[in-house]
Amino acid sequence: MEKLYPESKFIDIEENLKVIRENIAEAAIKSGRKPEDIHFMAVTKTIEPMYINHALENGIDLIGENRVQEFLEKEPDLKLDNVKAHLIGHLQSNKAKKIVGKVDVIQSVDTVNIANEIAKHANNLGITQKVLIEINAGCEWSKFGFDIAEVKEKVHEISEIKGIDIQGLMCVAPICENTADLMQIFNNMYNKFIDIKAENWDNVNMNILSMGMSGDYQEAILGGANLVRVGSAIFGPRIYRDKH
Ligand SMILES: *Cc1c(COP(=O)(O)O)cnc(C)c1O
């Protein structure tokens, strides 16, 4: 009955943001960086605009949504001045037209085909769409993302598509039994990020390494992430109202 008690949820959000910021700062320093080197995204899927706006009033300047339709429906109610939005969920080709140009970055480019589709709409609009390349980080249950062994070659292929600007890599890490396995995944991602960066390819800027969620953002930062995507640790457990 969250709607009856928005005030208490507002307070929870403020407290959660404070704790997460402290944790991010601590992990950043441990990893030899500054707290402000880490971009803190609030993942807002299933969350109502009034709560998202509360997070925005409390210093959040980047949100992530999974579904095109949900983002477009909520967008008019969001206070997005000076705030950026990214698409972080799998994008189907028939939805690409609706989202290109509406978000700063599409983080979830997981096939060459969707990159071409995004580029087509970007070119029609006369813009360049920033994207990240999604890696399937050794995760059997995740259907999306390039295999880490093939990603370098795919990044090069996608970089030659006009209308797309590659800004980095993203992954959703599996739930690991132990921290060592998880750290191995983050380290592999970081090594790939550095490896691709060193190629200095035209149209490939390895600026963003997007990894780490509510359960593992500190480990991700220790592993080299500079953008973490945190949802339930800010807003509480998600309540899914529909399935589509
Ligand atoms: C839902 C989601 C998140 C945030 O998950 P939490 O565990 O709630 O922090 C991050 N990234 C992606 C791609 C997601 O779909």
Short mmCIF file of C-alpha atoms and ligand atoms in Angstrom, two decimals:
data_model
loop_
_atom_site.label_atom_id
_atom_site.label_comp_id
_atom_site.label_asym_id
_atom_site.label_seq_id
_atom_site.Cartn_x
_atom_site.Cartn_y
_atom_site.Cartn_z
CA MET A 1 0.00 0.00 0.00
CA GLU A 2 2.86 2.27 -0.84
CA LYS A 3 0.53 4.96 -2.20
CA LEU A 4 -0.98 5.63 1.21
CA TYR A 5 2.37 6.45 2.70
CA PRO A 6 4.42 8.36 0.17
CA GLU A 7 6.01 10.45 2.93
CA SER A 8 7.62 7.46 4.57
CA LYS A 9 8.79 6.18 1.22
CA PHE A 10 10.28 9.60 0.46
CA ILE A 11 12.30 9.37 3.66
CA ASP A 12 13.44 5.84 2.79
CA ILE A 13 14.61 7.03 -0.61
CA GLU A 14 16.61 9.87 0.92
CA GLU A 15 18.24 7.55 3.44
CA ASN A 16 18.99 4.91 0.84
CA LEU A 17 20.61 7.48 -1.46
CA LYS A 18 22.80 8.65 1.39
CA VAL A 19 23.99 5.14 2.26
CA ILE A 20 24.62 4.22 -1.39
CA ARG A 21 26.60 7.42 -1.97
CA GLU A 22 28.77 6.61 1.03
CA ASN A 23 29.33 3.08 -0.25
CA ILE A 24 30.16 4.35 -3.73
CA ALA A 25 32.63 6.86 -2.31
CA GLU A 26 34.31 4.21 -0.21
CA ALA A 27 34.63 1.77 -3.13
CA ALA A 28 35.86 4.56 -5.43
CA ILE A 29 38.63 5.49 -3.01
CA LYS A 30 39.56 1.84 -2.49
CA SER A 31 39.88 1.50 -6.25
CA GLY A 32 42.18 4.51 -6.45
CA ARG A 33 39.62 6.93 -7.84
CA LYS A 34 37.52 9.82 -6.60
CA PRO A 35 33.86 9.45 -5.60
CA GLU A 36 32.85 11.82 -8.40
CA ASP A 37 34.54 9.55 -10.96
CA ILE A 38 31.66 7.10 -10.49
CA HIS A 39 28.34 7.95 -12.12
CA PHE A 40 25.39 6.82 -10.01
CA MET A 41 22.32 5.88 -12.07
CA ALA A 42 18.91 5.35 -10.48
CA VAL A 43 17.13 2.47 -12.22
CA THR A 44 13.49 3.48 -12.29
CA LYS A 45 11.65 0.58 -13.94
CA THR A 46 8.23 -0.04 -12.32
CA ILE A 47 8.72 3.03 -10.08
CA GLU A 48 6.07 5.75 -10.09
CA PRO A 49 7.05 9.25 -11.24
CA MET A 50 6.52 10.86 -7.82
CA TYR A 51 9.21 8.65 -6.31
CA ILE A 52 11.53 9.08 -9.26
CA ASN A 53 11.11 12.85 -8.98
CA HIS A 54 11.95 12.62 -5.31
CA ALA A 55 15.25 10.95 -6.17
CA LEU A 56 15.86 13.66 -8.80
CA GLU A 57 15.25 16.34 -6.17
CA ASN A 58 17.85 14.60 -4.05
CA GLY A 59 20.71 14.84 -6.49
CA ILE A 60 20.15 12.00 -8.96
CA ASP A 61 21.02 13.22 -12.47
CA LEU A 62 20.83 9.96 -14.43
CA ILE A 63 17.98 7.46 -14.67
CA GLY A 64 17.73 4.11 -16.43
CA GLU A 65 14.58 2.52 -17.79
CA ASN A 66 14.24 -0.97 -19.27
CA ARG A 67 11.22 -0.64 -21.49
CA VAL A 68 10.62 1.88 -24.23
CA GLN A 69 6.87 2.05 -23.65
CA GLU A 70 7.14 2.52 -19.91
CA PHE A 71 9.71 5.29 -20.29
CA LEU A 72 7.64 7.17 -22.87
CA GLU A 73 4.52 6.90 -20.70
CA LYS A 74 6.24 8.22 -17.58
CA GLU A 75 8.44 10.82 -19.26
CA PRO A 76 5.88 13.69 -19.29
CA ASP A 77 5.56 13.38 -15.49
CA LEU A 78 9.29 13.36 -14.81
CA LYS A 79 11.32 16.46 -13.94
CA LEU A 80 14.12 15.77 -16.36
CA ASP A 81 15.74 19.23 -16.61
CA ASN A 82 19.48 18.63 -16.31
CA VAL A 83 18.81 14.92 -15.95
CA LYS A 84 19.80 12.28 -18.47
CA ALA A 85 17.97 9.07 -19.23
CA HIS A 86 19.41 5.83 -20.61
CA LEU A 87 17.68 2.78 -21.98
CA ILE A 88 19.18 -0.23 -20.19
CA GLY A 89 16.86 -3.08 -21.20
CA HIS A 90 16.83 -5.23 -24.32
CA LEU A 91 15.59 -3.27 -27.34
CA GLN A 92 13.46 -4.96 -29.98
CA SER A 93 13.93 -3.66 -33.51
CA ASN A 94 10.29 -2.66 -33.86
CA LYS A 95 10.66 -0.34 -30.83
CA ALA A 96 13.88 1.33 -31.94
CA LYS A 97 12.15 4.11 -33.83
CA LYS A 98 10.34 5.26 -30.70
CA ILE A 99 13.40 5.58 -28.50
CA VAL A 100 16.21 6.82 -30.75
CA GLY A 101 16.86 10.47 -29.90
CA LYS A 102 14.72 10.25 -26.74
CA VAL A 103 17.45 8.93 -24.46
CA ASP A 104 21.03 10.10 -24.15
CA VAL A 105 22.45 6.57 -24.34
CA ILE A 106 21.07 3.17 -25.37
CA GLN A 107 23.14 0.89 -23.15
CA SER A 108 21.80 -2.38 -24.45
CA VAL A 109 23.11 -2.85 -28.00
CA ASP A 110 23.36 -6.63 -28.09
CA THR A 111 23.41 -7.44 -31.83
CA VAL A 112 24.81 -5.83 -34.98
CA ASN A 113 21.26 -5.90 -36.28
CA ILE A 114 19.88 -3.63 -33.54
CA ALA A 115 22.84 -1.28 -34.03
CA ASN A 116 21.87 -0.97 -37.71
CA GLU A 117 18.26 -0.39 -36.77
CA ILE A 118 19.18 2.36 -34.27
CA ALA A 119 21.47 3.96 -36.85
CA LYS A 120 18.76 3.99 -39.49
CA HIS A 121 16.42 5.99 -37.26
CA ALA A 122 19.24 8.25 -36.02
CA ASN A 123 20.16 9.06 -39.61
CA ASN A 124 16.52 9.80 -40.42
CA LEU A 125 16.48 12.27 -37.53
CA GLY A 126 19.85 13.70 -38.52
CA ILE A 127 21.40 12.81 -35.18
CA THR A 128 24.02 10.45 -33.78
CA GLN A 129 22.81 8.06 -31.09
CA LYS A 130 25.21 7.24 -28.27
CA VAL A 131 25.25 3.57 -27.34
CA LEU A 132 27.03 1.03 -25.15
CA ILE A 133 27.77 -2.49 -26.26
CA GLU A 134 26.27 -5.13 -23.98
CA ILE A 135 28.35 -8.15 -23.06
CA ASN A 136 26.85 -11.36 -21.81
CA ALA A 137 29.20 -11.76 -18.88
CA GLY A 138 29.22 -15.49 -18.50
CA CYS A 139 25.63 -15.63 -17.53
CA GLU A 140 23.67 -18.67 -18.62
CA TRP A 141 20.25 -17.28 -17.82
CA SER A 142 20.82 -13.99 -19.59
CA LYS A 143 19.77 -14.18 -23.21
CA PHE A 144 21.30 -10.87 -24.22
CA GLY A 145 24.70 -9.51 -25.05
CA PHE A 146 27.74 -10.40 -27.08
CA ASP A 147 30.03 -13.17 -26.03
CA ILE A 148 33.11 -11.62 -24.47
CA ALA A 149 35.33 -13.54 -26.90
CA GLU A 150 33.68 -11.95 -29.94
CA VAL A 151 32.90 -8.48 -28.62
CA LYS A 152 36.04 -6.74 -29.83
CA GLU A 153 35.43 -7.70 -33.41
CA LYS A 154 31.76 -6.71 -33.10
CA VAL A 155 32.62 -3.31 -31.63
CA HIS A 156 34.80 -2.69 -34.65
CA GLU A 157 32.04 -3.75 -37.00
CA ILE A 158 29.46 -1.54 -35.26
CA SER A 159 31.86 1.41 -35.18
CA GLU A 160 31.67 1.55 -38.96
CA ILE A 161 27.91 2.13 -38.93
CA LYS A 162 27.08 5.80 -39.50
CA GLY A 163 24.68 7.29 -36.95
CA ILE A 164 26.02 5.38 -33.95
CA ASP A 165 28.56 6.60 -31.40
CA ILE A 166 30.00 3.87 -29.19
CA GLN A 167 30.64 5.18 -25.68
CA GLY A 168 31.57 2.02 -23.81
CA LEU A 169 30.53 -1.36 -22.52
CA MET A 170 27.83 -2.66 -20.18
CA CYS A 171 26.99 -5.96 -18.55
CA VAL A 172 24.56 -7.53 -16.15
CA ALA A 173 26.59 -9.83 -13.93
CA PRO A 174 25.18 -13.18 -12.90
CA ILE A 175 24.37 -13.89 -9.30
CA CYS A 176 27.56 -15.57 -8.19
CA GLU A 177 28.03 -18.04 -5.39
CA ASN A 178 31.21 -16.33 -4.32
CA THR A 179 32.85 -12.94 -4.59
CA ALA A 180 35.92 -14.32 -6.36
CA ASP A 181 33.82 -15.46 -9.34
CA LEU A 182 32.02 -12.15 -9.45
CA MET A 183 35.29 -10.19 -9.31
CA GLN A 184 36.62 -12.34 -12.14
CA ILE A 185 33.68 -11.27 -14.32
CA PHE A 186 34.17 -7.58 -13.51
CA ASN A 187 37.91 -7.89 -14.13
CA ASN A 188 37.31 -9.56 -17.51
CA MET A 189 34.98 -6.72 -18.45
CA TYR A 190 37.54 -4.11 -17.38
CA ASN A 191 40.32 -5.82 -19.33
CA LYS A 192 38.16 -5.88 -22.45
CA PHE A 193 37.31 -2.20 -21.93
CA ILE A 194 41.02 -1.27 -21.72
CA ASP A 195 41.92 -3.55 -24.62
CA ILE A 196 39.32 -1.95 -26.92
CA LYS A 197 40.20 1.56 -25.72
CA ALA A 198 43.85 0.94 -26.69
CA GLU A 199 42.82 0.27 -30.30
CA ASN A 200 41.86 3.95 -30.69
CA TRP A 201 39.35 3.13 -33.38
CA ASP A 202 37.43 5.98 -34.99
CA ASN A 203 33.98 6.36 -33.51
CA VAL A 204 34.80 4.20 -30.48
CA ASN A 205 35.21 6.06 -27.19
CA MET A 206 35.63 3.78 -24.23
CA ASN A 207 34.33 6.35 -21.71
CA ILE A 208 31.70 4.35 -19.87
CA LEU A 209 32.01 0.97 -18.18
CA SER A 210 28.49 0.28 -16.92
CA MET A 211 28.30 -2.58 -14.43
CA GLY A 212 27.08 -3.18 -10.90
CA MET A 213 23.53 -3.23 -9.53
CA SER A 214 21.99 -3.12 -6.03
CA GLY A 215 23.65 -6.35 -4.95
CA ASP A 216 27.10 -5.84 -6.39
CA TYR A 217 27.82 -2.18 -7.16
CA GLN A 218 30.71 -1.95 -4.69
CA GLU A 219 32.41 -5.00 -6.21
CA ALA A 220 31.79 -3.57 -9.68
CA ILE A 221 33.49 -0.30 -8.74
CA LEU A 222 36.44 -2.22 -7.30
CA GLY A 223 36.52 -4.04 -10.64
CA GLY A 224 36.68 -0.78 -12.62
CA ALA A 225 33.06 0.29 -13.28
CA ASN A 226 32.52 4.02 -13.66
CA LEU A 227 28.74 3.84 -13.98
CA VAL A 228 26.61 1.79 -11.58
CA ARG A 229 22.91 1.06 -12.12
CA VAL A 230 21.03 0.85 -8.83
CA GLY A 231 17.30 0.24 -8.50
CA SER A 232 15.90 -1.68 -5.56
CA ALA A 233 18.53 -0.43 -3.09
CA ILE A 234 17.07 3.06 -3.66
CA PHE A 235 13.36 2.44 -4.16
CA GLY A 236 12.81 -0.87 -2.37
CA PRO A 237 11.64 -4.13 -3.96
CA ARG A 238 9.92 -3.71 -7.31
CA ILE A 239 6.22 -4.44 -7.70
CA TYR A 240 5.49 -5.67 -11.22
CA ARG A 241 2.00 -4.62 -12.22
CA ASP A 242 1.89 -6.18 -15.65
CA LYS A 243 3.88 -8.48 -17.85
CA HIS A 244 4.66 -7.67 -21.44
C1 LIG B 1 16.69 -3.76 -13.06
C2 LIG B 1 18.05 -3.49 -13.59
C3 LIG B 1 19.05 -2.91 -12.80
C4 LIG B 1 18.87 -2.57 -11.34
O1 LIG B 1 18.64 -3.72 -10.57
P1 LIG B 1 18.63 -3.66 -8.97
O2 LIG B 1 19.08 -5.00 -8.57
O3 LIG B 1 17.23 -3.37 -8.58
O4 LIG B 1 19.56 -2.59 -8.56
C5 LIG B 1 20.27 -2.64 -13.39
N1 LIG B 1 20.51 -2.93 -14.68
C6 LIG B 1 19.58 -3.49 -15.47
C7 LIG B 1 19.92 -3.78 -16.89
C8 LIG B 1 18.33 -3.80 -14.94
O5 LIG B 1 17.42 -4.37 -15.73
#
